[in-house]
Coordinates of C-alpha atoms in Angstrom, one line a residue:
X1 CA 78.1 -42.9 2.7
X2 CA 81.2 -41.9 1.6
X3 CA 83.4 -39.7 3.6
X4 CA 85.4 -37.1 2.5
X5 CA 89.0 -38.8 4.2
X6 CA 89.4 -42.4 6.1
X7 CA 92.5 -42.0 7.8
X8 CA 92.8 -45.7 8.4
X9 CA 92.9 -46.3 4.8
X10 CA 95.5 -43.8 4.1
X11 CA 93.0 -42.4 1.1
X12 CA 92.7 -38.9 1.3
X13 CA 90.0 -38.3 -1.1
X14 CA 88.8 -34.4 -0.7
X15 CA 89.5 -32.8 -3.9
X16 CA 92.3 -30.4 -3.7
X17 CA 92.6 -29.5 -7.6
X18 CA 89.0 -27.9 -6.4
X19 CA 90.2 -26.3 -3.2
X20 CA 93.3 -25.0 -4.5
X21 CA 91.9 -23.4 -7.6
X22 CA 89.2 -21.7 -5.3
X23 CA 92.3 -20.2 -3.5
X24 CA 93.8 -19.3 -6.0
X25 CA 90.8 -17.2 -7.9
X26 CA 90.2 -15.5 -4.1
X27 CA 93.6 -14.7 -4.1
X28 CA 93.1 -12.7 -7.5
X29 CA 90.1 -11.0 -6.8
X30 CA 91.6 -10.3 -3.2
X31 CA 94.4 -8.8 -5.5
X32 CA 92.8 -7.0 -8.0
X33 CA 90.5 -5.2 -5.4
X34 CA 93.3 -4.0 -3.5
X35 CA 95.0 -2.8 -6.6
X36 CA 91.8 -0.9 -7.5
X37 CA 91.7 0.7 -4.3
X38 CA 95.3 1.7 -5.0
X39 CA 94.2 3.4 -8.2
X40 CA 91.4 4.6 -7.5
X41 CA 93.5 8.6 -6.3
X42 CA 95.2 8.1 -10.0
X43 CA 92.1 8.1 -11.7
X44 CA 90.0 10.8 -9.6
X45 CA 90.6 14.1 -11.5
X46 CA 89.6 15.6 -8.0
X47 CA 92.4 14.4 -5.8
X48 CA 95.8 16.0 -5.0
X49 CA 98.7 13.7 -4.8
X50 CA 101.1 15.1 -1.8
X51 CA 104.1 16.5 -4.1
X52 CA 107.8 16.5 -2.8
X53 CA 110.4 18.7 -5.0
X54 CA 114.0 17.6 -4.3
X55 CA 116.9 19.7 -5.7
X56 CA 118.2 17.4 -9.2
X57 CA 121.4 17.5 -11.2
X58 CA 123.3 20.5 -12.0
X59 CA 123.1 20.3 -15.9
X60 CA 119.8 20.3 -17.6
X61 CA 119.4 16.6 -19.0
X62 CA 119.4 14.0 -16.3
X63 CA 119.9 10.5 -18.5
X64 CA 118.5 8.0 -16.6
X65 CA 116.4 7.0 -13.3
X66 CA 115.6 3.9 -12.0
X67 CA 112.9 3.7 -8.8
X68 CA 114.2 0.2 -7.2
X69 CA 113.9 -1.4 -3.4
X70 CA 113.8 2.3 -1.5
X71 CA 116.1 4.1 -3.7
X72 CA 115.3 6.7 -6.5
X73 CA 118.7 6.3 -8.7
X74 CA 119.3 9.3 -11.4
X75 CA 122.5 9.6 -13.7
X76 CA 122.5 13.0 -15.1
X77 CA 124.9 15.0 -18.1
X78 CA 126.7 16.7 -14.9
X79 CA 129.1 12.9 -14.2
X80 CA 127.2 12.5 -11.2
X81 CA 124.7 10.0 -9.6
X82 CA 122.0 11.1 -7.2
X83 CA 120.6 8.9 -4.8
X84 CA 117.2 9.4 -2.6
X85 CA 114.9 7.7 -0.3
X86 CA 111.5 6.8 -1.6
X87 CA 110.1 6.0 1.6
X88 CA 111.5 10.0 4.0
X89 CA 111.3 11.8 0.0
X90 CA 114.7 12.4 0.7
X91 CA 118.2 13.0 -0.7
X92 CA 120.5 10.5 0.5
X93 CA 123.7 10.9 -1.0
X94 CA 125.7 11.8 -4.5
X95 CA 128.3 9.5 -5.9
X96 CA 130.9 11.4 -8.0
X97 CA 134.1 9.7 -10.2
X98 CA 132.8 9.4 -13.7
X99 CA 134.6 11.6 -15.4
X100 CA 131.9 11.9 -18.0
X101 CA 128.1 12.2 -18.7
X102 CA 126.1 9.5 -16.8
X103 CA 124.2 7.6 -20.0
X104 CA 122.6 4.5 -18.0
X105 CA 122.8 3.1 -14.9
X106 CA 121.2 -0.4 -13.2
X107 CA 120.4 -1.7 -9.7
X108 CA 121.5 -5.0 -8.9
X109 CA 120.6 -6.0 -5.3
X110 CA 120.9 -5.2 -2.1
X111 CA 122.4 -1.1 -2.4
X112 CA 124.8 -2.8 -5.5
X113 CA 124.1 -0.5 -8.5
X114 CA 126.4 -0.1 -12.1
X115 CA 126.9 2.8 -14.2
X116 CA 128.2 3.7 -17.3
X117 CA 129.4 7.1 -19.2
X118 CA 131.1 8.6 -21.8
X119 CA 134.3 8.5 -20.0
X120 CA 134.1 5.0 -21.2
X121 CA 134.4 3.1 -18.2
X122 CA 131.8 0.9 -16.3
X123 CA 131.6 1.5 -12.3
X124 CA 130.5 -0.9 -9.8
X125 CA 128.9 1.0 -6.4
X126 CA 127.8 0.6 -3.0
X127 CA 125.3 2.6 -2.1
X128 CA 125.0 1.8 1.2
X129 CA 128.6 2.7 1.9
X130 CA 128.3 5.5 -0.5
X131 CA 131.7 5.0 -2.9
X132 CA 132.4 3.3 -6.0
X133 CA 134.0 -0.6 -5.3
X134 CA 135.4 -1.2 -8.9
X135 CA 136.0 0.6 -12.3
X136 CA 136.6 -1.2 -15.5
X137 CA 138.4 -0.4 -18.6
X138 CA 138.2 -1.8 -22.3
X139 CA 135.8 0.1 -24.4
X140 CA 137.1 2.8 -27.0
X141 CA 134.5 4.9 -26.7
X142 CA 131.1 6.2 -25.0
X143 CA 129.4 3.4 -23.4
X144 CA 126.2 4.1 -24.1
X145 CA 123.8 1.1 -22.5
X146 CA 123.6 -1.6 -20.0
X147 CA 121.8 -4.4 -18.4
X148 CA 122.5 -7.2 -16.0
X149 CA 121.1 -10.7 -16.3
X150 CA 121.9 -14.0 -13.9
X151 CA 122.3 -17.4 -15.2
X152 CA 123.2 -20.3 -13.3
X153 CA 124.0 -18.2 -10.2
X154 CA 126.1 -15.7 -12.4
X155 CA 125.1 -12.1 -12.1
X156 CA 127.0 -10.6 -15.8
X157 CA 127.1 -7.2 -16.6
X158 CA 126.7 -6.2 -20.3
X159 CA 127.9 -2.8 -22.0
X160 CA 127.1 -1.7 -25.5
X161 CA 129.1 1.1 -26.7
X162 CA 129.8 3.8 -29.8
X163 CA 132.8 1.3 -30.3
X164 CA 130.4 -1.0 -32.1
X165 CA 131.0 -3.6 -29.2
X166 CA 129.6 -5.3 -26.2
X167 CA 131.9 -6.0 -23.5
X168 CA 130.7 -9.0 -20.7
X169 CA 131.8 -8.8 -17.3
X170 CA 131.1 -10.8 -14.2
X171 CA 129.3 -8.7 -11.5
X172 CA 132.1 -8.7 -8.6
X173 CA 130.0 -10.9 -5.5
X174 CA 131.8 -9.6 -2.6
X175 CA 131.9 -5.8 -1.3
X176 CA 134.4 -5.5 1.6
X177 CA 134.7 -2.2 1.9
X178 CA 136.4 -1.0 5.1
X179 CA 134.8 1.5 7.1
X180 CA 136.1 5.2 6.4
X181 CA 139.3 6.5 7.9
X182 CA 140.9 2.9 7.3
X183 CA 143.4 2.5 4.0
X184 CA 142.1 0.9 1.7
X185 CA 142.9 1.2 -2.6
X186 CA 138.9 1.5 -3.6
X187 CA 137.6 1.6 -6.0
X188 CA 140.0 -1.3 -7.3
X189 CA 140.6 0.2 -11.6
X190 CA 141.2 -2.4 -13.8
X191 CA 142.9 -0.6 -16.6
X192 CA 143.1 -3.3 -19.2
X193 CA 140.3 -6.2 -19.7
X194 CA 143.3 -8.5 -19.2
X195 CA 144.2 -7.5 -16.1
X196 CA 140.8 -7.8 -15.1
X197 CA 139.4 -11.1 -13.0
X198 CA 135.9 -9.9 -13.9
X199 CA 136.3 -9.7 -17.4
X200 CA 134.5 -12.4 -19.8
X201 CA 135.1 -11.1 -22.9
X202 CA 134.0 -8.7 -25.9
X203 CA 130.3 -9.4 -28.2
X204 CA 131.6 -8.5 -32.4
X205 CA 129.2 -8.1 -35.0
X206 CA 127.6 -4.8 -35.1
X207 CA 129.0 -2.1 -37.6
X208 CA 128.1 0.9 -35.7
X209 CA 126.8 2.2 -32.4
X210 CA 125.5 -0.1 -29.9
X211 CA 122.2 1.7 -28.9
X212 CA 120.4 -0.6 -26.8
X213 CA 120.7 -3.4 -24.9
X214 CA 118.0 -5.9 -23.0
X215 CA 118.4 -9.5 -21.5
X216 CA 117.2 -11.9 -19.1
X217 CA 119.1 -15.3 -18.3
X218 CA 121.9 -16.2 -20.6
X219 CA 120.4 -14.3 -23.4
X220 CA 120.5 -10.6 -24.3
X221 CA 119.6 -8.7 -27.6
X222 CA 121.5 -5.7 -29.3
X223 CA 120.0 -3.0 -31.5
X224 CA 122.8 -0.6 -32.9
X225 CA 122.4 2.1 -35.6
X226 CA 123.6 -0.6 -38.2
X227 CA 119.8 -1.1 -38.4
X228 CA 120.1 -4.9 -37.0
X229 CA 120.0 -6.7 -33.7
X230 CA 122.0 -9.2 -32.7
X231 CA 120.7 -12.2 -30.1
X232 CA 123.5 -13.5 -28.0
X233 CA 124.1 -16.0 -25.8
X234 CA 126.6 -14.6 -23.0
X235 CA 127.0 -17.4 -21.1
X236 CA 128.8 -19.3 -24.4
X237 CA 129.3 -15.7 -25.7
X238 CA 128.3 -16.4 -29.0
X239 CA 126.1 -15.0 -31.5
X240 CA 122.5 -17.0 -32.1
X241 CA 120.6 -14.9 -35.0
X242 CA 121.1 -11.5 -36.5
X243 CA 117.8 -10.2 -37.2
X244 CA 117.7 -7.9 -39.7
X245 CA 114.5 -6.1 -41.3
X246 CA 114.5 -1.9 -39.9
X247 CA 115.4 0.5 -42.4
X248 CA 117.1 2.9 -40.1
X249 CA 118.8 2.7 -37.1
X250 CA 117.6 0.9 -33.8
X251 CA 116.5 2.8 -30.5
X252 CA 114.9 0.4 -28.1
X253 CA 114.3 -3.2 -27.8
X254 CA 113.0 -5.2 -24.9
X255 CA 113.2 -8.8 -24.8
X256 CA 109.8 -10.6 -23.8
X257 CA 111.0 -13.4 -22.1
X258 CA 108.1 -14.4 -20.8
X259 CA 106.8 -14.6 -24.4
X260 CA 110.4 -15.7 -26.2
X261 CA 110.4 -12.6 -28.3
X262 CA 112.3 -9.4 -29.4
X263 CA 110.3 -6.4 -29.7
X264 CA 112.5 -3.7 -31.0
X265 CA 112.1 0.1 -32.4
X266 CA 113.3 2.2 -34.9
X267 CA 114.0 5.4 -36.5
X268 CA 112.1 3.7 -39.5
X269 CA 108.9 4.5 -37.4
X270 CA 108.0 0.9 -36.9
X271 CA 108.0 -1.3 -34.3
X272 CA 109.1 -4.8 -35.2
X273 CA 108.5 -8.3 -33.3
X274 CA 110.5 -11.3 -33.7
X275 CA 110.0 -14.7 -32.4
X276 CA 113.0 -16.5 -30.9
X277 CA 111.1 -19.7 -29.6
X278 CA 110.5 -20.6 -33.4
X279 CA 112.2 -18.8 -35.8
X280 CA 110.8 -19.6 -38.5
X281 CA 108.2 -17.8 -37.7
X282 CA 109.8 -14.9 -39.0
X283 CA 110.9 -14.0 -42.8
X284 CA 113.9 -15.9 -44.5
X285 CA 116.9 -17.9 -42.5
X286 CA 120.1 -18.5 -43.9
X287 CA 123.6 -18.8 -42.5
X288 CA 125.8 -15.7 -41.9
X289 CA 129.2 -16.4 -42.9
X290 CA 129.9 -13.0 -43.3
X291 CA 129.8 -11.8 -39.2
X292 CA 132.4 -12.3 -36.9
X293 CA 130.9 -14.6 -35.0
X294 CA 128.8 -17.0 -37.5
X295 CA 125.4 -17.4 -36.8
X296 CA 121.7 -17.4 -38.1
X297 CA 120.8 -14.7 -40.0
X298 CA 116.7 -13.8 -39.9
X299 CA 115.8 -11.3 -43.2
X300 CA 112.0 -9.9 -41.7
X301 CA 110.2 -10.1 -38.6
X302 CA 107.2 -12.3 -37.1
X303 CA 105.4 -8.6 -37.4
X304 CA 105.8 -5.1 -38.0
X305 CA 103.6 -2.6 -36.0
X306 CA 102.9 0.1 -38.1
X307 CA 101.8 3.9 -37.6
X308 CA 103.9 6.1 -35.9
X309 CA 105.0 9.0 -38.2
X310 CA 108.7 9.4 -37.0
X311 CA 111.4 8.1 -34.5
X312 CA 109.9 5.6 -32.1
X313 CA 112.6 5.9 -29.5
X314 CA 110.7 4.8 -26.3
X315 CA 109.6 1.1 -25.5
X316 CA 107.2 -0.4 -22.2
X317 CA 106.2 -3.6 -21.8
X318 CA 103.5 -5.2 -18.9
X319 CA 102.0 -8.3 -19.0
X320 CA 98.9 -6.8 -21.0
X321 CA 100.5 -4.2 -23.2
X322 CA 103.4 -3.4 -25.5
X323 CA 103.7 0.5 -25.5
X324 CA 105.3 2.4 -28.0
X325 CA 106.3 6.5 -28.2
X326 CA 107.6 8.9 -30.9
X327 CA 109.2 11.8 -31.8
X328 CA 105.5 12.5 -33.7
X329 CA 104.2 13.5 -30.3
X330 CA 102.0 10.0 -29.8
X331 CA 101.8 7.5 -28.0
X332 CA 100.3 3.3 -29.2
X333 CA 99.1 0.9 -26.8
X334 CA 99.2 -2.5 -28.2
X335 CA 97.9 -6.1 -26.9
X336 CA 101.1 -7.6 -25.6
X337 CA 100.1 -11.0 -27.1
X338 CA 98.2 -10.7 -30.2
X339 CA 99.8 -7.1 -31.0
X340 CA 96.6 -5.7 -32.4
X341 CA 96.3 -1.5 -31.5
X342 CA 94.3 -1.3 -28.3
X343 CA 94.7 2.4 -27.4
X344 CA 96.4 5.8 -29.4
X345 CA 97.1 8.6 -27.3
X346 CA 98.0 12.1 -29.0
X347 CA 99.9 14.8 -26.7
X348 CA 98.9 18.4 -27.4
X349 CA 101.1 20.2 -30.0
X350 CA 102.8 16.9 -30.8
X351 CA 105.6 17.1 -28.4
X352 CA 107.7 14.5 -29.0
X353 CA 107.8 11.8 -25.8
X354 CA 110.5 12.2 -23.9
X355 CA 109.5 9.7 -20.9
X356 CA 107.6 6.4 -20.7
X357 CA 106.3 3.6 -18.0
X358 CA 103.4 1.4 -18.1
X359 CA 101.5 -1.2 -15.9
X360 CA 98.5 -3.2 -16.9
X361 CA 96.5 -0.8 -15.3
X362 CA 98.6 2.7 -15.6
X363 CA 100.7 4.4 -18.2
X364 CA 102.4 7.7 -17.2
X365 CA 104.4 9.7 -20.0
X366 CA 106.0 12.7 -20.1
X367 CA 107.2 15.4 -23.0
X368 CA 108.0 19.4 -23.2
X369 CA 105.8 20.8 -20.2
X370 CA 103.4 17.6 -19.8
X371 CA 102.8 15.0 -17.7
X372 CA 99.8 12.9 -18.6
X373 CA 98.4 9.5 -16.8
X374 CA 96.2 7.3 -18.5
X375 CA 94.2 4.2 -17.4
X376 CA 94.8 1.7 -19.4
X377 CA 91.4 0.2 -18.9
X378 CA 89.4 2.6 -20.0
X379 CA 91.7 4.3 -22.7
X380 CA 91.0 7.4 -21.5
X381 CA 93.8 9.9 -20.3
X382 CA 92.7 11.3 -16.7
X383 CA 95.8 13.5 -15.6
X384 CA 97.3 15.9 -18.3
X385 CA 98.3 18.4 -15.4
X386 CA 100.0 16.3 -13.0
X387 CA 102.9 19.0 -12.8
X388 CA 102.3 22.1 -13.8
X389 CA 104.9 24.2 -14.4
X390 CA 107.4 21.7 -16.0
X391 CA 109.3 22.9 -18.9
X392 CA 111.1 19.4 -20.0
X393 CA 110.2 15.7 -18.6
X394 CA 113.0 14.1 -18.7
X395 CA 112.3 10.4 -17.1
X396 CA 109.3 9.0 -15.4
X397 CA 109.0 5.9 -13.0
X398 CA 106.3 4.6 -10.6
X399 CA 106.0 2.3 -7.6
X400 CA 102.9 1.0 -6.1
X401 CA 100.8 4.5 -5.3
X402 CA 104.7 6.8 -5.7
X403 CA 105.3 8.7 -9.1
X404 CA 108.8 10.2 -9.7
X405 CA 109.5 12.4 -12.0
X406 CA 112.9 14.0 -13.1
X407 CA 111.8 17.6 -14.5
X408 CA 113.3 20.9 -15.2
X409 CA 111.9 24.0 -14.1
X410 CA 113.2 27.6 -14.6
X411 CA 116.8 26.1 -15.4
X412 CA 116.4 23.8 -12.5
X413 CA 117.2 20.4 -12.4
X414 CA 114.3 18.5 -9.9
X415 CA 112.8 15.7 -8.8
X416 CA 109.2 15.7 -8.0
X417 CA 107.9 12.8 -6.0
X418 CA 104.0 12.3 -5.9
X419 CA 102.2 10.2 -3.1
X420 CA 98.8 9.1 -4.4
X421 CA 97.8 7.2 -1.1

């Protein structure tokens, strides 16, 4: 008889492929339980999520908001950022020196957020000491979008802008800021990208407005209202491919890393993807001789996701689902994989979208007076009153069994919090 291990022999013979793949399906259906019973409030029509109402922004468009670690981050049209605690549902602080609309803001790590306004600068801040560390200079104009990617240890911020560029800078790594009441010359301006140790250097190629930005590693894609995007690679900062297909001017666009593709949306009312893994996958290559930095140039996309009647300006990705909104007033759920149309979702009156996130499981969207939740799994919409009362929606984000919500109400400027636990 065989045993299952001789230690003597040094043969260890029990079968771990076996054991470890039993693990591992426990482990997902341990997780997909507990995720139901973390849904399970979202989807019961009956249930009343506890609501917090925090006071917003003084001006009636807040731009941005980003849910990340504890925080809730909004940038609003009144130059300043609001911070508040997810876990208490309170405000924590406000962090003014722009001297200009807040467009787009992004968390970094640990309390280290960037921002970015039509005063044209980029400001670097710590949130846990509550003041901006760095300001830098260089664009000509409204910088209108950022992201931040890490490669090889590098953490680069990039900046898109009505000045047709894209500006690369190194995210500063150490914060010694003194305590208050000591001197200190924070936040350290760099007036000039020369004099600045954190600048890499400026992205050509677009022709007009930079309107989006998305990245991950040393790549990051830019869709301007020149109707292209451009693919770059900002740790060599060169150009890769120009892809060029949309009819109108660019939106969104997310970069599927996952997946090695560029999903990107238009005011042509089509979404288009484009494979970067093989790009010949697309339409036509051929070499652009023409652009300031010379690179390939793609003439059609891998596919084009068809349907929406005007503007798609809003983009969601999950692991499952592509998610796509328009100025028509609906919403298209697609397979994030084969891109075949898995759900359509029509908002009364055909509001046009003003807020998106999505899950796998949840998709939350806002427009003029409505917040709707759907479950993904089902297709069905099961929250179209959610918060009552709402004139606008202006941004939408979620966080295990938390929905935020940046509303206006009566002229007011809020941010609604809703516990589903």
């Amino acid at each position: 008889m065989q045993t299952m291990f001789n230690l003597n022999s040094n043969r260890f013979l029990l079968p771990w492929n076996y054991i470890r793949t039993s693990i591992c399906e426990a482990l997902i259906k341990y997780w997909k339980l507990c995720l139901k019973c973390l849904l399970v409030n979202w989807f019961d029509p009956d249930y009343t999520p506890q609501r917090t109402t925090l006071s917003g922004h003084m001006t009636s468009v807040i731009a941005c908001l980003q849910v990340e670690d504890n925080y809730v981050i909004t940038g609003g049209c009144d130059k300043m950022i609001r911070v508040y605690n997810l876990v208490n549902k309170r405000f924590l602080l406000q962090l003014s020196g722009h001297d200009g609309e807040v467009w787009a803001l992004k968390y970094a790590h640990g309390g280290i957020l960037v921002s970015v306004s039509t005063d044209r600068t980029v400001r670097v801040w710590d949130i846990k000491k509550g003041c901006c560390t760095h300001v830098f200079k260089g664009h000509n104009s409204t910088v209108r979008c950022l992201d931040i990617v890490e490669y090889k240890n590098i953490k680069y911020i990039v900046t898109g802008s009505r000045d047709n560029t894209l500006h690369v800078w190194k995210l500063p790594k150490e914060f010694s800021v003194p305590d208050h009441g000591e001197e200190h010359d924070y936040p350290l301006v760099f007036h000039t990208p020369e004099e600045n140790p954190y600048f890499v250097g400026v992205l050509r190629g677009h022709t007009a407005t930079v309107r989006t930005v998305s990245g991950h590693g040393n790549i990051v894609i830019s869709g301007s209202y020149d109707n292209t995007l451009i693919v770059w690679d900002v740790a060599q900062m060169k150009c890769l491919y120009i892809l060029s297909g949309h009819t109108d001017r660019i939106y969104s666009t997310i970069y599927d890393h996952e997946r090695k593709r560029c999903i990107s949306a238009s005011m042509d009312t089509t979404i288009r993807i484009w494979d970067l893994e093989n790009i010949r996958n697309n339409g036509e290559c051929s070499y652009a001789t023409n652009s300031a930095s010379p690179c390939v140039k793609i003439l059609g996309a891998m596919y084009t996701l068809r349907g929406h009647r005007a503007l798609v300006g809003l983009l969601g990705l999950s692991d499952k689902f592509l998610v796509s909104a328009s100025a028509d007033g609906s919403i298209r759920c697609w397979d994030a994989n084969t891109y075949f149309l898995k759900h359509f979702f029509d908002h009364t009156q055909l509001n046009t979208i003003t807020a998106l996130h999505v899950s796998d499981e949840v998709l939350v969207s806002g427009s003029e007076g409505l917040l709707n939740i759907y479950d993904l799994n089902s297709g069905l919409l099961v929250r179209s009153d959610t918060l009552s009362g709402a004139d606008n929606v202006w941004n939408v984000s979620f966080k295990d069994n938390t929905l935020v919500a940046a509303v206006e109400r009566d002229k007011r400027n809020l941010l609604e919090i809703l516990d589903f636990s």
